[in-house]
Coordinates of C-alpha atoms and ligand atoms in Angstrom, one line a residue:
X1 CA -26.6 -42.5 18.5
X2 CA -28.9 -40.3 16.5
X3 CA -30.5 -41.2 13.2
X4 CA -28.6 -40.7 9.9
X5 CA -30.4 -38.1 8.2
X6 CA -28.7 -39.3 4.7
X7 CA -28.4 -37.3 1.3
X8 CA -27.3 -38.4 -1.7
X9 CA -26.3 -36.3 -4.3
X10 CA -25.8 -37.1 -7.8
X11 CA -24.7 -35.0 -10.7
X12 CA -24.2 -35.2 -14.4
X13 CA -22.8 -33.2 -16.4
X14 CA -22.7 -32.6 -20.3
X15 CA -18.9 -33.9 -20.3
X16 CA -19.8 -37.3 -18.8
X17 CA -21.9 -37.4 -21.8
X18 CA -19.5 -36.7 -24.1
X19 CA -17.0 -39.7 -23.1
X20 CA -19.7 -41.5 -22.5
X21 CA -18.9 -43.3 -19.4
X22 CA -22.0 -45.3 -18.3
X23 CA -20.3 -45.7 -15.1
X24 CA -21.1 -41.7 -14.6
X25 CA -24.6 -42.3 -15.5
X26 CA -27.7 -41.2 -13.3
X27 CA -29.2 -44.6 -12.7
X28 CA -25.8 -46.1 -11.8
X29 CA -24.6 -43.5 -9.5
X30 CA -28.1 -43.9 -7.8
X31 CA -27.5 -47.6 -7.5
X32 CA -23.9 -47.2 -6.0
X33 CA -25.0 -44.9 -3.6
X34 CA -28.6 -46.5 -2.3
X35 CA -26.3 -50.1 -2.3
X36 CA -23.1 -48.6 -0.1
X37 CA -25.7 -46.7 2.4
X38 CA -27.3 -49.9 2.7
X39 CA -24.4 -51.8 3.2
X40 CA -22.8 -49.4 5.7
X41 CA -26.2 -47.9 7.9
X42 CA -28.4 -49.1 9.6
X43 CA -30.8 -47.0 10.8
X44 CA -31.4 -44.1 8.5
X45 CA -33.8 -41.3 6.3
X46 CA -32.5 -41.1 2.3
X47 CA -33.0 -38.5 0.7
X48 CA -31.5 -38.2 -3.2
X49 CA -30.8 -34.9 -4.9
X50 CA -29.7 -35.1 -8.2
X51 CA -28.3 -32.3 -10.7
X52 CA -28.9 -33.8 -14.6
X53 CA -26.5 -31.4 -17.1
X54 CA -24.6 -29.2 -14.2
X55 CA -21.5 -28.2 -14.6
X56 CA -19.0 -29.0 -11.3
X57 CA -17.1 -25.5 -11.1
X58 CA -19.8 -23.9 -9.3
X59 CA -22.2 -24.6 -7.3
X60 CA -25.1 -23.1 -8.7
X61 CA -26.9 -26.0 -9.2
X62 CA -30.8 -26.7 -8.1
X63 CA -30.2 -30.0 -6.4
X64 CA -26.9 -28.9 -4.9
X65 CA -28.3 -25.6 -3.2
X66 CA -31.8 -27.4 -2.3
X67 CA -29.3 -30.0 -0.2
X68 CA -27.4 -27.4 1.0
X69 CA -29.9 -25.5 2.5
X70 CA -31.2 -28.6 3.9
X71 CA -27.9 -29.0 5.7
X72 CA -28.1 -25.0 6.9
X73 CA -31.5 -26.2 8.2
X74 CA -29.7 -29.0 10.1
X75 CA -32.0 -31.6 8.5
X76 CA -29.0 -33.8 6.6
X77 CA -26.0 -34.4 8.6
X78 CA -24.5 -37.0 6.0
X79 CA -23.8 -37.0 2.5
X80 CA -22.8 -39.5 0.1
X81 CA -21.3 -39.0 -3.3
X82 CA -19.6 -41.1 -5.6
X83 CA -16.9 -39.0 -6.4
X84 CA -15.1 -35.7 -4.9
X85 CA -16.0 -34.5 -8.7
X86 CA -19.5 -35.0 -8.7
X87 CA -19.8 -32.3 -5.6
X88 CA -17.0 -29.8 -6.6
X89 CA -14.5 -29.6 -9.3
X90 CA -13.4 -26.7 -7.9
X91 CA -10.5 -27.6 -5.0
X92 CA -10.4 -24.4 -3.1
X93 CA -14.5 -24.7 -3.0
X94 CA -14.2 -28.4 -1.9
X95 CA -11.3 -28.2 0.3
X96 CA -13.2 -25.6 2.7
X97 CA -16.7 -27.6 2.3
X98 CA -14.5 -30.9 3.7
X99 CA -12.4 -28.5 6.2
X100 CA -14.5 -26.4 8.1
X101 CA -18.0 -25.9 6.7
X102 CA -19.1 -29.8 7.5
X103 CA -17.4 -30.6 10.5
X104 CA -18.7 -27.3 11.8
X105 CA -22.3 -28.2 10.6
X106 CA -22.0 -32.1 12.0
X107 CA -22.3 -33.5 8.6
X108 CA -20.2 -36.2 7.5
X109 CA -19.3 -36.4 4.3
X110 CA -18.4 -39.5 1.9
X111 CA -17.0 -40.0 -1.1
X112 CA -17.1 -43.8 -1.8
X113 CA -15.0 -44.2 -4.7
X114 CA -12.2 -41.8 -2.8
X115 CA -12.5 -43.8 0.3
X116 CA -13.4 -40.6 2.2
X117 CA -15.6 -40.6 5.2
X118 CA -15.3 -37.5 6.9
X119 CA -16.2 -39.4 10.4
X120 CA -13.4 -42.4 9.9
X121 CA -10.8 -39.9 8.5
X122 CA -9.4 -37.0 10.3
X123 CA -7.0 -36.2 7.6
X124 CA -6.1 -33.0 6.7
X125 CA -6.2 -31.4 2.8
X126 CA -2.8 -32.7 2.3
X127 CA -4.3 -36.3 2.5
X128 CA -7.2 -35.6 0.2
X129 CA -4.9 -34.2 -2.0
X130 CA -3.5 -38.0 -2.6
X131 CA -6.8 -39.3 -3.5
X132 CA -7.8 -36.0 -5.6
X133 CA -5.4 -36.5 -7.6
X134 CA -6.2 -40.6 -8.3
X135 CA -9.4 -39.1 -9.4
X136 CA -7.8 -36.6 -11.6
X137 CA -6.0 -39.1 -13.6
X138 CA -9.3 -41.4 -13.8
X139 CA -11.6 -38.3 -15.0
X140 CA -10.1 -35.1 -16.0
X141 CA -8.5 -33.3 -19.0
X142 CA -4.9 -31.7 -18.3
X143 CA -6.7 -28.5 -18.1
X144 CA -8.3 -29.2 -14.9
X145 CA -5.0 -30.6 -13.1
X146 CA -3.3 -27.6 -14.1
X147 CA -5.9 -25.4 -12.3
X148 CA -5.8 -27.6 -9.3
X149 CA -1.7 -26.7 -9.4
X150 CA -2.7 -23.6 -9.2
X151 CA -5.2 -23.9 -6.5
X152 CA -2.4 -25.4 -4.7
X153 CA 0.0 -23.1 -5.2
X154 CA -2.8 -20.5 -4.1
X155 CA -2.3 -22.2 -0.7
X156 CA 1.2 -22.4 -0.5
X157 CA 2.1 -18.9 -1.2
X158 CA -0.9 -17.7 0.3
X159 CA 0.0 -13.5 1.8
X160 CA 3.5 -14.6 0.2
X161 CA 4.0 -11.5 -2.3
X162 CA 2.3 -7.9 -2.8
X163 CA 3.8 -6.0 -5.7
X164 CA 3.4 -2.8 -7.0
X165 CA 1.3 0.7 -5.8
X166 CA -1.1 -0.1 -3.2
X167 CA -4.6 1.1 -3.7
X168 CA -6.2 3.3 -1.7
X169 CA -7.3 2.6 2.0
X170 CA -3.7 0.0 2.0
X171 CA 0.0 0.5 2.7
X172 CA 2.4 -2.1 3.3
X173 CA 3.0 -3.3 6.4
X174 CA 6.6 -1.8 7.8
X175 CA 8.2 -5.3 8.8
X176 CA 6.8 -7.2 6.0
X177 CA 6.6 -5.2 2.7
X178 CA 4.6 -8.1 1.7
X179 CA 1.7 -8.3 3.4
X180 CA -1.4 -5.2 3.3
X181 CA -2.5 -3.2 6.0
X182 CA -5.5 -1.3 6.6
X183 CA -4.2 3.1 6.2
X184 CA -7.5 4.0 8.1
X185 CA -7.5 7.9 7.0
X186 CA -7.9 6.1 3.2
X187 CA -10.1 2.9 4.3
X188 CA -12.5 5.8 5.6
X189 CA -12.8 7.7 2.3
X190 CA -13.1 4.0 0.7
X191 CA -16.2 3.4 3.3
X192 CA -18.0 6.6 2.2
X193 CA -17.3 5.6 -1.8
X194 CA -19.4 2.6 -0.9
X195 CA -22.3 3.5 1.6
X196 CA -22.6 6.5 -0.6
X197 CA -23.7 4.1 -3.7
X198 CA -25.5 2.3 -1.7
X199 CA -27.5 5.1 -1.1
X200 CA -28.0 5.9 -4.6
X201 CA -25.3 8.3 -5.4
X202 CA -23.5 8.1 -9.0
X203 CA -20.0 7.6 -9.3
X204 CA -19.9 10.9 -11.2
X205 CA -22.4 12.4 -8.0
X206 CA -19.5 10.9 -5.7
X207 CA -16.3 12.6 -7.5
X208 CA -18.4 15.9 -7.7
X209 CA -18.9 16.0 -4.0
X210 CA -15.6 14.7 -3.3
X211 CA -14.1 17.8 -5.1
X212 CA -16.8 20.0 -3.4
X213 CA -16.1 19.2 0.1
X214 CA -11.7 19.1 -1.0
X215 CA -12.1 14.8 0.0
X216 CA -7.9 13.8 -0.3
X217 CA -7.4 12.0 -3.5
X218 CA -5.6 8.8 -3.7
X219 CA -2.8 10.4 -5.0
X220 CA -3.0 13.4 -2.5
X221 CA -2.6 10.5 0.2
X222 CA 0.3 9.7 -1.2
X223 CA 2.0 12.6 -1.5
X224 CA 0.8 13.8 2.2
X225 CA 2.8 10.5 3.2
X226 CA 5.6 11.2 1.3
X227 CA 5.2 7.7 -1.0
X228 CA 5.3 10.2 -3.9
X229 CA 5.6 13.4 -5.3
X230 CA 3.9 15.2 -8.0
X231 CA 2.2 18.2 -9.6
X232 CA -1.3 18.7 -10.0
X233 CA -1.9 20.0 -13.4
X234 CA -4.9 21.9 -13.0
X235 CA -5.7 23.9 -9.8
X236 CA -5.2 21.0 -8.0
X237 CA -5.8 17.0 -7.9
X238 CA -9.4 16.0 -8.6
X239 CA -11.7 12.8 -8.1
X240 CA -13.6 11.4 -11.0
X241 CA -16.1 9.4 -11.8
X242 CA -13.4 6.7 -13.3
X243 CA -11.4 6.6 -10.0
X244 CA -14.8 6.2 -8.5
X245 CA -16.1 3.3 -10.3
X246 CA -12.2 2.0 -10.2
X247 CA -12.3 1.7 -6.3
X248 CA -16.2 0.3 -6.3
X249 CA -15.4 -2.9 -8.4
X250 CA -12.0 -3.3 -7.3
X251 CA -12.1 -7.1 -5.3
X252 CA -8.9 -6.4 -3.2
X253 CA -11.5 -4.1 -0.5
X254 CA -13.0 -7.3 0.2
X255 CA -9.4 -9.1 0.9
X256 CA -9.1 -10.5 -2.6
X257 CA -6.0 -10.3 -4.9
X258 CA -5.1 -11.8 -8.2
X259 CA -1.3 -11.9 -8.8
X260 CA 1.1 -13.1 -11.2
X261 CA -1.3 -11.8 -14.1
X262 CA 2.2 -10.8 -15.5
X263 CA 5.6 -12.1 -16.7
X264 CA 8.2 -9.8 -17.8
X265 CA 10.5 -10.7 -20.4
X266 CA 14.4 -10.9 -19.4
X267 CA 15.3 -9.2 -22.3
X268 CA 13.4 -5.9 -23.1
X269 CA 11.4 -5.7 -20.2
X270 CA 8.1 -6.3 -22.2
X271 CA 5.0 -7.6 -19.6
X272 CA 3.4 -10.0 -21.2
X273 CA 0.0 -12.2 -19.7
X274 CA 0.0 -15.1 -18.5
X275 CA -2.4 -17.8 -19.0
X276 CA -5.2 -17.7 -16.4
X277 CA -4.1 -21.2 -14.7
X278 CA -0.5 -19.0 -13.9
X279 CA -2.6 -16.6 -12.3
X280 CA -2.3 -16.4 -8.3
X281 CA -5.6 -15.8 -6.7
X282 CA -5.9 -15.6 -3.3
X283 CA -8.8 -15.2 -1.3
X284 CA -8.9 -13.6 2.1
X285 CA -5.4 -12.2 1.5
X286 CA -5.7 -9.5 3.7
X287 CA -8.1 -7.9 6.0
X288 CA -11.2 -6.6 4.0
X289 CA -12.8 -3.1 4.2
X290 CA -15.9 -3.6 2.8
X291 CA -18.3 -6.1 4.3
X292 CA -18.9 -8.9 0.9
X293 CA -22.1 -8.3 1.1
X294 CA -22.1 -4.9 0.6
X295 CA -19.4 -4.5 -2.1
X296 CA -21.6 -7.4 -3.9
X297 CA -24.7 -5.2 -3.5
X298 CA -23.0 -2.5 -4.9
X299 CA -21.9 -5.0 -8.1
X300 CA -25.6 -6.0 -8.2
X301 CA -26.5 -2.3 -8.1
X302 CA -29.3 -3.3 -6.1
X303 CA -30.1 -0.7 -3.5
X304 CA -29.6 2.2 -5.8
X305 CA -32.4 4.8 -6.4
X306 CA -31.1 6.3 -9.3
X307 CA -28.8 5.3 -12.3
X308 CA -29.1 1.7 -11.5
X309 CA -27.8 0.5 -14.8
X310 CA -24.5 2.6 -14.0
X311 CA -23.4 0.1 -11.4
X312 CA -25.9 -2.7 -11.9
X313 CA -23.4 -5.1 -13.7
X314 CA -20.2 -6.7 -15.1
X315 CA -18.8 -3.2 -17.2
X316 CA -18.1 -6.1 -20.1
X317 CA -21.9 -7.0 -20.4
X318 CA -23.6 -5.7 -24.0
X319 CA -19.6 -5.8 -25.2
X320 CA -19.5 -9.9 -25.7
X321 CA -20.4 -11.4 -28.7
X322 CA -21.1 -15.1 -28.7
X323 CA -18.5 -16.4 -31.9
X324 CA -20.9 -19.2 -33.1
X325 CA -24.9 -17.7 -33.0
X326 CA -23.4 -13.8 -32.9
X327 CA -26.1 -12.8 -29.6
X328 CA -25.0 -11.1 -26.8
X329 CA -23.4 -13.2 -24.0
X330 CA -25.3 -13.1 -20.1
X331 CA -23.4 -12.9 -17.5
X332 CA -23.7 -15.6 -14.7
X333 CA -23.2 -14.1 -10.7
X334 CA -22.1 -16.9 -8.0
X335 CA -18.7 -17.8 -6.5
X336 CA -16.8 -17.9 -10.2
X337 CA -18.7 -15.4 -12.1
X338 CA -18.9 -16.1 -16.1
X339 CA -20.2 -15.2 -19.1
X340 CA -22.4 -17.9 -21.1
X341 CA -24.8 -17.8 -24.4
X342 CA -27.8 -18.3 -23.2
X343 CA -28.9 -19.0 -26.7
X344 CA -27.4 -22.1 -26.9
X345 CA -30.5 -23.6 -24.6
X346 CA -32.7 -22.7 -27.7
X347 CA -30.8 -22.7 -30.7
X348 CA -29.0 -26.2 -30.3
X349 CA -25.9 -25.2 -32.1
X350 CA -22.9 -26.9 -30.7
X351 CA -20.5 -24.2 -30.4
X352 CA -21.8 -21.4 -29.1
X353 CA -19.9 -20.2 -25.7
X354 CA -20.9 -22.4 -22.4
X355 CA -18.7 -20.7 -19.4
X356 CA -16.0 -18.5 -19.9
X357 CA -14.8 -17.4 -16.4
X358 CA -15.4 -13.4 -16.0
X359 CA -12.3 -12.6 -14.0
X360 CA -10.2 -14.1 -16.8
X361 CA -12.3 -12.2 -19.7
X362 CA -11.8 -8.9 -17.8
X363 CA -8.1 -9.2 -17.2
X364 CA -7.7 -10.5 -21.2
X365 CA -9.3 -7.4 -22.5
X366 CA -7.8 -4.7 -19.6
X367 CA -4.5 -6.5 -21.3
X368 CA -5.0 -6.0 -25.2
X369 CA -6.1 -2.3 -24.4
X370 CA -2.3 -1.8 -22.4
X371 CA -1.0 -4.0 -24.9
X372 CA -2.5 -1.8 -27.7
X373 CA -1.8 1.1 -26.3
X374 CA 2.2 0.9 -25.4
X375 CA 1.9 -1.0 -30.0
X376 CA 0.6 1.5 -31.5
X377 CA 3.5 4.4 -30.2
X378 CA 1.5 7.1 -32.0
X379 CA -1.2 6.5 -30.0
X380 CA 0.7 7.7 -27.1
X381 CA 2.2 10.3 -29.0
X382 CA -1.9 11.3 -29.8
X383 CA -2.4 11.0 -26.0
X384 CA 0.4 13.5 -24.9
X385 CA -0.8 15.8 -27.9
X386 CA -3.9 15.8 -26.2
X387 CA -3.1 15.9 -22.8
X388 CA -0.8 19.5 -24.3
X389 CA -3.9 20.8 -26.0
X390 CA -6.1 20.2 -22.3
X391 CA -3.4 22.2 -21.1
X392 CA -3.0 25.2 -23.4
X393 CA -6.8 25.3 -23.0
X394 CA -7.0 25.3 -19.5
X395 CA -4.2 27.9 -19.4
X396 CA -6.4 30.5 -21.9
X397 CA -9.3 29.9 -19.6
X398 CA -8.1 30.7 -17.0
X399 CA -6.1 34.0 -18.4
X400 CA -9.7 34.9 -19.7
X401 CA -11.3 34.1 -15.7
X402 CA -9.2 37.0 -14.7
X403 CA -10.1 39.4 -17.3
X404 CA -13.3 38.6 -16.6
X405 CA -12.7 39.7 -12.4
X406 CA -10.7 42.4 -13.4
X407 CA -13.8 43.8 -15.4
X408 CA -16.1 42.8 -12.7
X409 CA -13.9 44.5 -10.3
X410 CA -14.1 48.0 -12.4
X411 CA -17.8 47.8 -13.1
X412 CA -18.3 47.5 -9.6
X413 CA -15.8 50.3 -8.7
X414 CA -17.7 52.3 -11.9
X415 CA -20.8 52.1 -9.9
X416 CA -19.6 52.8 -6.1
X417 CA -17.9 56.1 -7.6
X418 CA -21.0 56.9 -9.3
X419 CA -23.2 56.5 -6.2
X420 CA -20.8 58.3 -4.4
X421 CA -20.5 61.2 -6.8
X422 CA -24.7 61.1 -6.4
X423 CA -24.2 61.2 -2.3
X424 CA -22.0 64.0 -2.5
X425 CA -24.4 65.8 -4.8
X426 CA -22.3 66.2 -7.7
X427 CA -24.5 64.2 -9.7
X428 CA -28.1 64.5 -10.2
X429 CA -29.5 60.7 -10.4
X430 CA -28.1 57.4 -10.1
X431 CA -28.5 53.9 -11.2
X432 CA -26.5 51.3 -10.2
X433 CA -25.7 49.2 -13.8
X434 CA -26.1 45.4 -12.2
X435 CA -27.2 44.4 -15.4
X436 CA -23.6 44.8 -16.6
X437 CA -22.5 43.2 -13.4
X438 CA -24.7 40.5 -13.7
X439 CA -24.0 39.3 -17.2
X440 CA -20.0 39.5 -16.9
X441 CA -20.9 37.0 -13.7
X442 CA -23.1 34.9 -15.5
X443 CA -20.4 34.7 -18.3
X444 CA -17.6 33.8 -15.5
X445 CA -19.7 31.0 -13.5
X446 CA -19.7 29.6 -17.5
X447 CA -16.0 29.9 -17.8
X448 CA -15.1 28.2 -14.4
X449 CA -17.6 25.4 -15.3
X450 CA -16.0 25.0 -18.6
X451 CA -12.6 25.1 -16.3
X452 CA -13.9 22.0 -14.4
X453 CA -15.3 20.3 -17.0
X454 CA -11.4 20.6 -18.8
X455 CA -9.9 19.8 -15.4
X456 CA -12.0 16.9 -15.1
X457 CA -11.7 15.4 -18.4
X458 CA -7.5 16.0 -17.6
X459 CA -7.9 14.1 -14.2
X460 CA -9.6 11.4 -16.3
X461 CA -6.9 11.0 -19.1
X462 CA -4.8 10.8 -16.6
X463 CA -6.2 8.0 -14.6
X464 CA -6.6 6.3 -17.9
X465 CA -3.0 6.3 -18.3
X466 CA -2.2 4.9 -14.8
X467 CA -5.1 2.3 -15.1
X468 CA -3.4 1.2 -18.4
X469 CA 0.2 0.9 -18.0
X470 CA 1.2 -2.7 -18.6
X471 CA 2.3 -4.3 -15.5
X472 CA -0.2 -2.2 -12.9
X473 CA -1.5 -5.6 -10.8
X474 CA -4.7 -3.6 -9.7
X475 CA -5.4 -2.1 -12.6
X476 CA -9.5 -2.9 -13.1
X477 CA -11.3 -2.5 -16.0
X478 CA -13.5 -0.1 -16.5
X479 CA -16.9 0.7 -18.4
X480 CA -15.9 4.2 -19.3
X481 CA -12.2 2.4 -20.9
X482 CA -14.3 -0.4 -22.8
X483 CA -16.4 2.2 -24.7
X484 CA -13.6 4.4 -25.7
X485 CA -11.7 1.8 -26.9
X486 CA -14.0 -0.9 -28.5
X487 CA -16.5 -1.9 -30.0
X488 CA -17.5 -5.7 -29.7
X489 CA -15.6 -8.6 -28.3
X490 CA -16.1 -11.9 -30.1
X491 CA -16.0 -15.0 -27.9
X492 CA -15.1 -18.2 -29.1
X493 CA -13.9 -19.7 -25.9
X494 CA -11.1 -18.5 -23.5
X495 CA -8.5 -19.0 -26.2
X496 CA -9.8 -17.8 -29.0
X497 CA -11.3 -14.2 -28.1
X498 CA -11.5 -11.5 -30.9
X499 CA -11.4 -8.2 -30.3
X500 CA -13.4 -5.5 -32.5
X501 CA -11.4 -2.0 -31.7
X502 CA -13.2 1.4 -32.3
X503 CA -12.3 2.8 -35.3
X504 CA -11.1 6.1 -33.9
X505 CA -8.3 4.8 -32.2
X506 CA -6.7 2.9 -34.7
X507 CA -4.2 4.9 -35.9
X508 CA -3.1 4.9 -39.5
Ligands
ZN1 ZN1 -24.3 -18.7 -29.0

């Protein structure tokens, strides 16, 4: 048989240090694991990797992603741990590591204090699950187990339940208004949204040549498949830079879906948000439409001539505040993005913010906006004022457009009579008056500019207003929505987040 090619990994992290549990400790997980390869190999290479401070959630972690790419390099095919925790504390992450990535690989994997040994055990999640939970009891706040329930139920009800609008490039399927299939007409226009950023193209570059070249809106879609029917306001449905940037950070075109962010109340219908463990998250719900590593290109903005700010990040970055040293929280990429104070490193203060998941963050704020917004009534009432005055505007515009081509007709009549009265020798001389001509264009190519601009700014409000209705499952939050509306976003920790509102909206 060939020659164990042995790793093992070893990680600390800052909570084993707070309950102090010497068992946890570097030099006796080192001991453990050198003693049970000795007792159980024979003929073997040992290598140690060791991560001293790490967190388990992720696994962005030097000694785990050196070992890792060891084992893509097919130079470890065994790994010893003392614990499940000390690889992953995140079950879906472990589950797929102890399912399918190692087996697939050739690397066995043991746990020694969870009697696993991927080579003795051919067990299936549901086994693990048994001895997970042992170690749950033994190690981990309720907090944990209550997001490894969820995890669970993530499996369970896994493609279970689709509510609400779909988004563009998906319809439900016809025999199971549950599950989301690829509308290729839309997934087409959803393609073009991305390999057009890519590119370089702006969101508000995209919208513009949308409306240029008449691309269908989602809505248009909609009403061409008779899922809906409604007026334009303006000349006709637009695209926007909002729906734009809506579409390129929206998770569910690479077969993601967060559910349940929701309850509604029995009695008065009010939605209210549910705490993040509630939260269904399912990856690989559906069949993607964007390749991940393009729609995580596109979040990294890299690729992008121009404008590379626009895309280049998480739209809450700049806006969070950390609640103990006051700086500006960083935001973390990897498989569960977060935001972090990177401050604390230097500043030694206990409190300042460690890991507050991103996902969670965004959903909390897109929430207090809706929630705001459906309070405070007279903001709404403010919002349909507005939306009236866009209107009347729009309408005077557009009376004063065809003044303006009435007069550009007459002028031009003014001057064919006059060079005909020339031709027919009534009149002595002629000149053609283009500079009249010209300047009552020039001031009508301002006007229908100024009509776009309005129509645009409409289109906007009114995505605004379908992004933020309570309830709307894929409603994402966007930059253009966090700078209208606030101002700063204190962060304590992922219960106690403050948020700063701009002034302009708080009504009196
Ligand atoms: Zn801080």
């Amino acid at each position: 048989m060939e020659r164990y090619q042995i790793a093992i990994y070893i990680r600390l992290s800052k909570e084993d240090d707070k309950f102090k549990e010497e068992s946890n400790s570097i030099t006796m997980q080192r001991i453990l694991l050198q003693r049970y390869v000795a007792e159980n190999f024979s003929d073997y290479d040992l290598l140690e990797f060791c991560d001293d401070g790490y967190t388990g959630t992720n696994f962005e972690r030097p000694g785990m992603q050196e070992m890792l790419e060891l084992v893509r390099d097919s130079k470890i095919n065994c790994i010893v741990v003392k614990d499940f925790s000390r690889f992953a504390r995140d079950y879906i992450e472990l589950g797929s590591y102890l399912e399918q990535i190692f087996p697939f690989m050739g690397v066995r994997f043991i746990s020694v204090n969870d009697n696993y040994g991927s080579k003795n055990y051919q067990g299936s999640i549901a086994d693990i699950d048994v001895n997970f939970k042992n170690l749950l009891y033994d190690l981990y706040s309720k907090d944990l187990s209550q997001k490894v329930r969820s995890s669970l139920a993530v499996r369970k009800e896994k493609g279970q339940y689709v509510s609400g609008n779909c988004p563009l490039g998906y319809e439900k399927a016809p025999e199971d208004r549950h599950a989301l299939l690829i509308a290729e007409d839309e997934a087409e226009v959803v393609r073009r949204i991305f390999s057009l950023t890519v590119e370089g193209y702006t969101s508000v570059e995209i919208a513009r040549l949308f409306n240029k070249t008449q691309v269908k809106t989602p809505i248009e879609f909609k009403i061409a498949k008779g899922k809906t029917s409604r007026e334009p306001k303006g000349d006709r449905f637009m695209w926007s830079s909002s729906t734009i940037c809506q579409i390129l950070r929206n998770e569910i075109y690479i077969g993601n879906i967060v559910q349940k962010k929701y309850t509604k109340d029995f009695v008065g219908g009010k939605n209210h948000l549910n705490p993040r463990e509630d939260w269904l998250v399912t990856y690989n719900h559906h069949e993607p439409i964007i390749e991940k590593h393009i729609f995580e290109q596109v979040q990294e903005g890299r690729g992008l001539k121009r404008n590379p700010q626009y895309h280049s990040t998480h739209p809450l970055v700049g806006k969070l505040i950390c609640g103990c040293c006051k700086k500006n929280l960083r935001y973390r990429r990897g498989l569960n993005p977060y935001f972090t104070c990177h401050n604390r490193y230097s500043n030694m203060l206990e409190n300042c913010v460690e890991n507050v998941n991103a996902m969670f963050l965004e959903q909390y704020v897109l929430f207090m906006i809706q929630d705001k917004l459906q309070a405070d009534g007279e903001l709404e009432k403010l919002r349909t004022e507005e939306i009236q005055r866009l209107d009347g505007e729009i309408k005077e515009l557009k009376e004063r457009r065809q003044l303006l081509n009435g007069r550009i007709q007459r002028l031009k009549q003014q001057n064919f009579e006059a060079y005909q009265n020339y031709a027919l020798g009534k009149t002595d001389g002629f000149q053609a008056d283009n500079i009249m001509v010209k300047s009552v264009e020039k001031e009508l190519e301002d006007l229908n500019e100024t009509v776009r601009q309005m129509e645009a700014a409409y289109v906007k409000m009114e995505c605004d207003r379908d992004a933020l209705s309570v309830g709307n499952e894929f409603a994402v939050l966007s930059k253009e929505m966090l700078d209208h509306y606030i101002e700063k976003i204190i962060v304590y920790d992922e219960q106690n987040i403050e948020i700063c509102w701009k002034e302009k909206i708080r009504v009196a």
